[in-house]
PDB file of C-alpha atoms and ligand atoms in Angstrom:
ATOM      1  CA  UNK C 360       0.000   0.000   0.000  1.00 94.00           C
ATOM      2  CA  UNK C 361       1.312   3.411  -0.880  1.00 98.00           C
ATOM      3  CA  UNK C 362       0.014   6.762   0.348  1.00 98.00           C
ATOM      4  CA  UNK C 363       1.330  10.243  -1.273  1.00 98.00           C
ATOM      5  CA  UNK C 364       0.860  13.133   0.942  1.00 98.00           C
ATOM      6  CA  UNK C 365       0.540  16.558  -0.154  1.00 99.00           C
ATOM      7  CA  UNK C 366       1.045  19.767   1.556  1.00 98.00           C
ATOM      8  CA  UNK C 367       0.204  23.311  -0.168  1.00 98.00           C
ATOM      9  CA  UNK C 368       1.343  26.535   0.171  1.00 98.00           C
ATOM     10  CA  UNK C 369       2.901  27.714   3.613  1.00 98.00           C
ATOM     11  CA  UNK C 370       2.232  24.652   5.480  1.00 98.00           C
ATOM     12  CA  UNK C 371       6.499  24.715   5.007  1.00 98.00           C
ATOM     13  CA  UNK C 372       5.980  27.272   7.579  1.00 98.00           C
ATOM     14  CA  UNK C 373       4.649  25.374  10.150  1.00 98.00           C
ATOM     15  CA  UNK C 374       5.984  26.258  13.591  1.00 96.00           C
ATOM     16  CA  UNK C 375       6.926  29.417  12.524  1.00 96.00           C
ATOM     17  CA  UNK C 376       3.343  31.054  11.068  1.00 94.00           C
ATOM     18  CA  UNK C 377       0.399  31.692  13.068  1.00 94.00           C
ATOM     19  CA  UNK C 378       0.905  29.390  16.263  1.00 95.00           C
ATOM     20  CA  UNK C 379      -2.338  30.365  17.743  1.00 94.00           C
ATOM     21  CA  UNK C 380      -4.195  28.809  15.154  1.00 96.00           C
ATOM     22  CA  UNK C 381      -1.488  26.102  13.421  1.00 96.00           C
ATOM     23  CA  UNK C 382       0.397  25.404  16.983  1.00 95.00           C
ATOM     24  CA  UNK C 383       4.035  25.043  17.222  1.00 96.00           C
ATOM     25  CA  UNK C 384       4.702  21.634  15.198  1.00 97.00           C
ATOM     26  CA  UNK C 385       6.824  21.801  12.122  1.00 98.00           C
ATOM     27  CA  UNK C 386       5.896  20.017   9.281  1.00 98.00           C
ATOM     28  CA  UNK C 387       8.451  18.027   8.947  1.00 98.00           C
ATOM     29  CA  UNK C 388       7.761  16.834  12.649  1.00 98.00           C
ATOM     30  CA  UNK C 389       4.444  15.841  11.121  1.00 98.00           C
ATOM     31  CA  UNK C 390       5.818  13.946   8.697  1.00 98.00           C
ATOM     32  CA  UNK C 391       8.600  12.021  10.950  1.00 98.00           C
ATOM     33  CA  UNK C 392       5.247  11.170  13.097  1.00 98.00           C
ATOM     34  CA  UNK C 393       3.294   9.998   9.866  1.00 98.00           C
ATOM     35  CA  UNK C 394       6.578   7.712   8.707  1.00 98.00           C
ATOM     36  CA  UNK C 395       6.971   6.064  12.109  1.00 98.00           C
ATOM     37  CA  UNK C 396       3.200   5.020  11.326  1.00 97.00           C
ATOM     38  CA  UNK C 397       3.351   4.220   8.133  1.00 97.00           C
ATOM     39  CA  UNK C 398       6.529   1.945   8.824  1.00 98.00           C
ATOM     40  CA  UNK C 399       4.712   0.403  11.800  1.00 97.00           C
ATOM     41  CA  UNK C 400       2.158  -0.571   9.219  1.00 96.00           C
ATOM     42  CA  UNK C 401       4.107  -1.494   6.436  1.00 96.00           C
ATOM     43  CA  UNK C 402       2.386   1.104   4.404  1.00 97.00           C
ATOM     44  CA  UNK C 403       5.065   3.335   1.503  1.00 98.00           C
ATOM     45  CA  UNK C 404       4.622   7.121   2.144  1.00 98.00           C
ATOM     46  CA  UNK C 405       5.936  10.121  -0.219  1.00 98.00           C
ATOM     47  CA  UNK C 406       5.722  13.827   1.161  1.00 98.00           C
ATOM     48  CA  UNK C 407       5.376  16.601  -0.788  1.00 98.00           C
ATOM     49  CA  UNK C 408       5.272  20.628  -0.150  1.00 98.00           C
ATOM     50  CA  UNK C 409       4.536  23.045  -2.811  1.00 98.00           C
ATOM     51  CA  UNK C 410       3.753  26.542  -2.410  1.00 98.00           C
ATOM     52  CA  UNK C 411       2.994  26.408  -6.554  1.00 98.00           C
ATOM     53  CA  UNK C 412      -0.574  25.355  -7.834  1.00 98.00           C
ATOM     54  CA  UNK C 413       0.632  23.997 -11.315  1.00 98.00           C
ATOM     55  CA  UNK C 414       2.887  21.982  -8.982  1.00 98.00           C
ATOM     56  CA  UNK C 415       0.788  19.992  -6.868  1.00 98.00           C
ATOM     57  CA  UNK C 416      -1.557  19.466 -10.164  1.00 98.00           C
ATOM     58  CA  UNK C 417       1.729  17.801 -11.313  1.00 98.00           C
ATOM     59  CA  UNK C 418       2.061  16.221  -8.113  1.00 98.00           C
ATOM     60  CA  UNK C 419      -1.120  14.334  -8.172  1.00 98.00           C
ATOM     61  CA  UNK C 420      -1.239  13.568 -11.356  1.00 98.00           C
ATOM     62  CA  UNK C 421       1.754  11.646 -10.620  1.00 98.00           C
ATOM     63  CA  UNK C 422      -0.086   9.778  -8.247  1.00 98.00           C
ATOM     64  CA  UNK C 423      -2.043   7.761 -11.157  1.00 98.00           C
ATOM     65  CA  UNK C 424      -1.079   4.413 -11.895  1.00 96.00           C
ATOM     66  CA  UNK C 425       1.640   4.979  -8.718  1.00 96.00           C
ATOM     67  CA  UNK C 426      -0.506   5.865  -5.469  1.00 98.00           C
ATOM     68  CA  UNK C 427      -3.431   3.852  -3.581  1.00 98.00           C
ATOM     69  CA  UNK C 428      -4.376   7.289  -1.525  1.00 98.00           C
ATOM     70  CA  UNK C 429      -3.637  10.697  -1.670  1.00 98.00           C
ATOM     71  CA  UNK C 430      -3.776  12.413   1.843  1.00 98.00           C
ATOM     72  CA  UNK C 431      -3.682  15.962   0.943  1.00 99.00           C
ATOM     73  CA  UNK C 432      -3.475  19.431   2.805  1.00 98.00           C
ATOM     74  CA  UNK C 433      -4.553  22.255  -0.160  1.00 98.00           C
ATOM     75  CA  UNK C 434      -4.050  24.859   1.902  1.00 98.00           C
ATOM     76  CA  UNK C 435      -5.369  28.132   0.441  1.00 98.00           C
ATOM     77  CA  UNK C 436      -5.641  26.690  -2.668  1.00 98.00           C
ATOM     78  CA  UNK C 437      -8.478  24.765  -0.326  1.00 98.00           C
ATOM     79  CA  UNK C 438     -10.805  28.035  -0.640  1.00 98.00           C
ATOM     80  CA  UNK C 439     -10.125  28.795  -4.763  1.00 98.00           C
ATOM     81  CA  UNK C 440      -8.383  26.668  -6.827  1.00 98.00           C
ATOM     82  CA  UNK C 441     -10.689  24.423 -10.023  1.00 98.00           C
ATOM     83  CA  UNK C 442      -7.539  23.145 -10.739  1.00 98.00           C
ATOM     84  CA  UNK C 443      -6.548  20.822  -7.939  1.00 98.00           C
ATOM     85  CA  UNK C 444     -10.150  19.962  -7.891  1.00 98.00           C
ATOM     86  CA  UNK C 445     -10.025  18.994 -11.295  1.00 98.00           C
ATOM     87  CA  UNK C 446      -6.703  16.826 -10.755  1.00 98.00           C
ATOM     88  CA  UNK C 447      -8.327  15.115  -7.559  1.00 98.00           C
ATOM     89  CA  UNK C 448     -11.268  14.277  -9.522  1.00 98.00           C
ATOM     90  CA  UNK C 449      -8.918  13.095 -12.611  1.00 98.00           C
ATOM     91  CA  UNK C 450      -6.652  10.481 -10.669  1.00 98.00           C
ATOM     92  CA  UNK C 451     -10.126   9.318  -9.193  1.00 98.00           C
ATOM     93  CA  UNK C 452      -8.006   7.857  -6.010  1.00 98.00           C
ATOM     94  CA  UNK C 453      -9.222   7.648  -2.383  1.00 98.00           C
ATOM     95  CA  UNK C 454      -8.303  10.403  -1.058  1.00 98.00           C
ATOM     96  CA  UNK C 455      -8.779  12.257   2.494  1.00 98.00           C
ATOM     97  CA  UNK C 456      -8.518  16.300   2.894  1.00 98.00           C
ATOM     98  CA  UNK C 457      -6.895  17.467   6.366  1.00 98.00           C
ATOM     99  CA  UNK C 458      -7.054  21.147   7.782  1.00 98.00           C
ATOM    100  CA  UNK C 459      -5.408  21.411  10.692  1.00 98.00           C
ATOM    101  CA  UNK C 460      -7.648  24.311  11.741  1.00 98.00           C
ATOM    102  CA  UNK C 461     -11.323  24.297  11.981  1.00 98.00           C
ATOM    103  CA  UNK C 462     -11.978  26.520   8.733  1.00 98.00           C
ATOM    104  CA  UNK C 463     -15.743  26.168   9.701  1.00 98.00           C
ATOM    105  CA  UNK C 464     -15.110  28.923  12.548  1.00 97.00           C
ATOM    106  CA  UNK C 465     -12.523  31.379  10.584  1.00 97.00           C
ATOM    107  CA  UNK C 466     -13.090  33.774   8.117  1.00 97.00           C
ATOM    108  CA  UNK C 467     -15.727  33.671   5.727  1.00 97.00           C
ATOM    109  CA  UNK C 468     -13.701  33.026   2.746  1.00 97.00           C
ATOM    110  CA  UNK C 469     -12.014  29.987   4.392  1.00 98.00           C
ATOM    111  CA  UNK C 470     -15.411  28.101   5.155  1.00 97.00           C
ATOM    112  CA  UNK C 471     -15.955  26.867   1.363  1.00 97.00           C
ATOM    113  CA  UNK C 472     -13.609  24.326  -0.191  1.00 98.00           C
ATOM    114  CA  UNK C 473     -13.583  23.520  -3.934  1.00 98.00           C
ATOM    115  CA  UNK C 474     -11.515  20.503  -3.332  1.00 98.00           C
ATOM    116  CA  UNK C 475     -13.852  18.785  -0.255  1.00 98.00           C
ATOM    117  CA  UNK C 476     -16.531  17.621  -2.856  1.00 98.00           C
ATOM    118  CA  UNK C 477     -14.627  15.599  -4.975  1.00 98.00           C
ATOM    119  CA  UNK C 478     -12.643  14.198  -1.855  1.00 98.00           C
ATOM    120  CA  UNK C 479     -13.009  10.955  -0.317  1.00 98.00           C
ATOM    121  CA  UNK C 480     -13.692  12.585   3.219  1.00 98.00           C
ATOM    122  CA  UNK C 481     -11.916  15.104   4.872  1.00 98.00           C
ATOM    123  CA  UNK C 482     -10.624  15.766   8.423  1.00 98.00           C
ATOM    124  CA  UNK C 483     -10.811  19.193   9.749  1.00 98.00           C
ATOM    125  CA  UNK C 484      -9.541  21.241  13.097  1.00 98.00           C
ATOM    126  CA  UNK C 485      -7.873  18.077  15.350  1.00 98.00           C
ATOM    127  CA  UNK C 486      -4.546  19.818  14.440  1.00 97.00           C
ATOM    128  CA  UNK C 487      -1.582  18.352  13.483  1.00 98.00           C
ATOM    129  CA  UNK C 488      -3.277  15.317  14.771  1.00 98.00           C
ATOM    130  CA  UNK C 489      -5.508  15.102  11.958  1.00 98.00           C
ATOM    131  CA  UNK C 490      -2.311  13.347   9.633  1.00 98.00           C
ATOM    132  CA  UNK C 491      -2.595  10.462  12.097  1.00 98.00           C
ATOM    133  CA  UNK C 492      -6.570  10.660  12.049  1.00 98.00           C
ATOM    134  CA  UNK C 493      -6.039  10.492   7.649  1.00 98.00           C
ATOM    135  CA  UNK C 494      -3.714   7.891   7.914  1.00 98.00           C
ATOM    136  CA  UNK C 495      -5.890   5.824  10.040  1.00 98.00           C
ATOM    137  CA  UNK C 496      -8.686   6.638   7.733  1.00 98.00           C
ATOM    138  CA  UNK C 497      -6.957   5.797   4.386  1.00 98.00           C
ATOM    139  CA  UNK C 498      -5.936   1.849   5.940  1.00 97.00           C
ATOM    140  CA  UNK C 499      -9.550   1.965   6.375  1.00 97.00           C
ATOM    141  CA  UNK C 500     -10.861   2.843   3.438  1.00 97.00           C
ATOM    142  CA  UNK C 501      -8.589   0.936   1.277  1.00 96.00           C
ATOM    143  CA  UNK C 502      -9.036  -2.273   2.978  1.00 95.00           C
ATOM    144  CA  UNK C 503     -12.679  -1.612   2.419  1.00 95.00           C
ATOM    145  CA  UNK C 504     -11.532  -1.424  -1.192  1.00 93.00           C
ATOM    146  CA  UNK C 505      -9.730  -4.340  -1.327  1.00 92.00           C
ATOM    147  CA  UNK C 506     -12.540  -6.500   0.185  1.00 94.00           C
ATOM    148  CA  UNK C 507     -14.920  -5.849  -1.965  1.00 94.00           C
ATOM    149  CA  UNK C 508     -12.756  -6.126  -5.350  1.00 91.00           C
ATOM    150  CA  UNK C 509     -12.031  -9.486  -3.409  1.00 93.00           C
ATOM    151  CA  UNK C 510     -15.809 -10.508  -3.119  1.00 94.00           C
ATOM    152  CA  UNK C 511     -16.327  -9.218  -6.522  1.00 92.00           C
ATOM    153  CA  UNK C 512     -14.012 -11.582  -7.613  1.00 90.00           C
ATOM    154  CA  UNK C 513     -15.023 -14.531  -6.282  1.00 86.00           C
ATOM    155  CA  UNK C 514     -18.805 -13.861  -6.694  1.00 78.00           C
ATOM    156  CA  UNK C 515     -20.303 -16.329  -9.463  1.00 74.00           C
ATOM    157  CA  UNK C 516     -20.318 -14.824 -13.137  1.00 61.00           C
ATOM    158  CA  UNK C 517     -23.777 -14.818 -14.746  1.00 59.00           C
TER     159      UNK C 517
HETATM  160  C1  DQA Z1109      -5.360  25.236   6.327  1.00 64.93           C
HETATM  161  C2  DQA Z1109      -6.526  26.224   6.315  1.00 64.93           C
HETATM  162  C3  DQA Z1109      -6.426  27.182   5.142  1.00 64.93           C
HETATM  163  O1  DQA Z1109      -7.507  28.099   5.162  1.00 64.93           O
HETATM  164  C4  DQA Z1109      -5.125  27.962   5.193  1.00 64.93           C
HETATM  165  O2  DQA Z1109      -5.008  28.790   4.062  1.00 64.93           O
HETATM  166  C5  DQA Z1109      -3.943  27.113   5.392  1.00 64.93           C
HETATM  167  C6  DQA Z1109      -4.015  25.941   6.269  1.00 64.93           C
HETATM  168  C7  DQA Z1109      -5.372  24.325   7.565  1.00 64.93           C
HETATM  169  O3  DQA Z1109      -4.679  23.310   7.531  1.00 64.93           O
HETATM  170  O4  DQA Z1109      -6.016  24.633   8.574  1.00 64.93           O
HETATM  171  O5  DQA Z1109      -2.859  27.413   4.891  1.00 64.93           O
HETATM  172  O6  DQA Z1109      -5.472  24.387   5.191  1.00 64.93           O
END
């Protein structure tokens, strides 16, 4: 099993922006956390940061053909970019949005995401916690996946 995660603009500033509302983990502390899990549970992760949109298009196109899940953190891009939508919706992979605010109680502009819909589920305001919460969700959902290709396999042809 092989998870890509993806981190948009200024979450490489973790730690340093906005503590009040991010708290003080970096984001590569995230991702040592997210690797000891992932090794714990035999599962392959990739990180990737981009503050560029046309990059993390690239990024998860990539993911086709490659990638059982795409954990992914759009950032501001959340709140306006078609774009990434589009790609999520292109690779057509499970894949689980995390905010580690609550966007639901900040600014107006932050409380609609054009990536959510087209998202497997999404996790919002646990914090830097909510990586675990995704990963945990994305063994879930894929072993859901697996089972059923499994039954659908093994169910009698007509
Ligand atoms: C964020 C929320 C976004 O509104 C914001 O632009 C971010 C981080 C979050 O994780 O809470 O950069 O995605």
């Amino acid at each position: 099993m092989k998870i890509a995660v993806i981190q948009g603009p200024n979450l490489n500033m973790l730690g340093v922006r906005d503590q009040q509302v991010y708290g003080p983990m970096r984001l590569e502390q995230i991702h040592a956390q997210m690797k000891d899990f992932a090794e714990q549970n035999g599962i392959e992760i990739e990180f990737y940061q981009s503050n560029l949109e046309g990059e993390i298009v690239d990024r998860i196109q990539e993911c086709y053909g490659d990638t059982d899940g795409i954990i992914i953190n759009p950032a501001a891009y959340t709140h306006t970019s078609i774009a990434i939508r589009d790609a999520i919706a292109a690779v057509s992979l499970p894949t689980i949005e995390v905010h580690i605010s609550n966007i639901y109680r900040r600014e107006e502009f932050r409380q609609k995401s054009m990536t959510a819909p087209v998202c497997t589920s999404s996790i919002i305001g646990f914090g830097p916690f909510g990586y675990h919460l995704a990963m945990v969700g994305m063994m879930q959902v894929l072993s859901e996946i697996s089972a059923l290709r499994a039954a659908q396999q093994g169910a009698p042809q007509e």
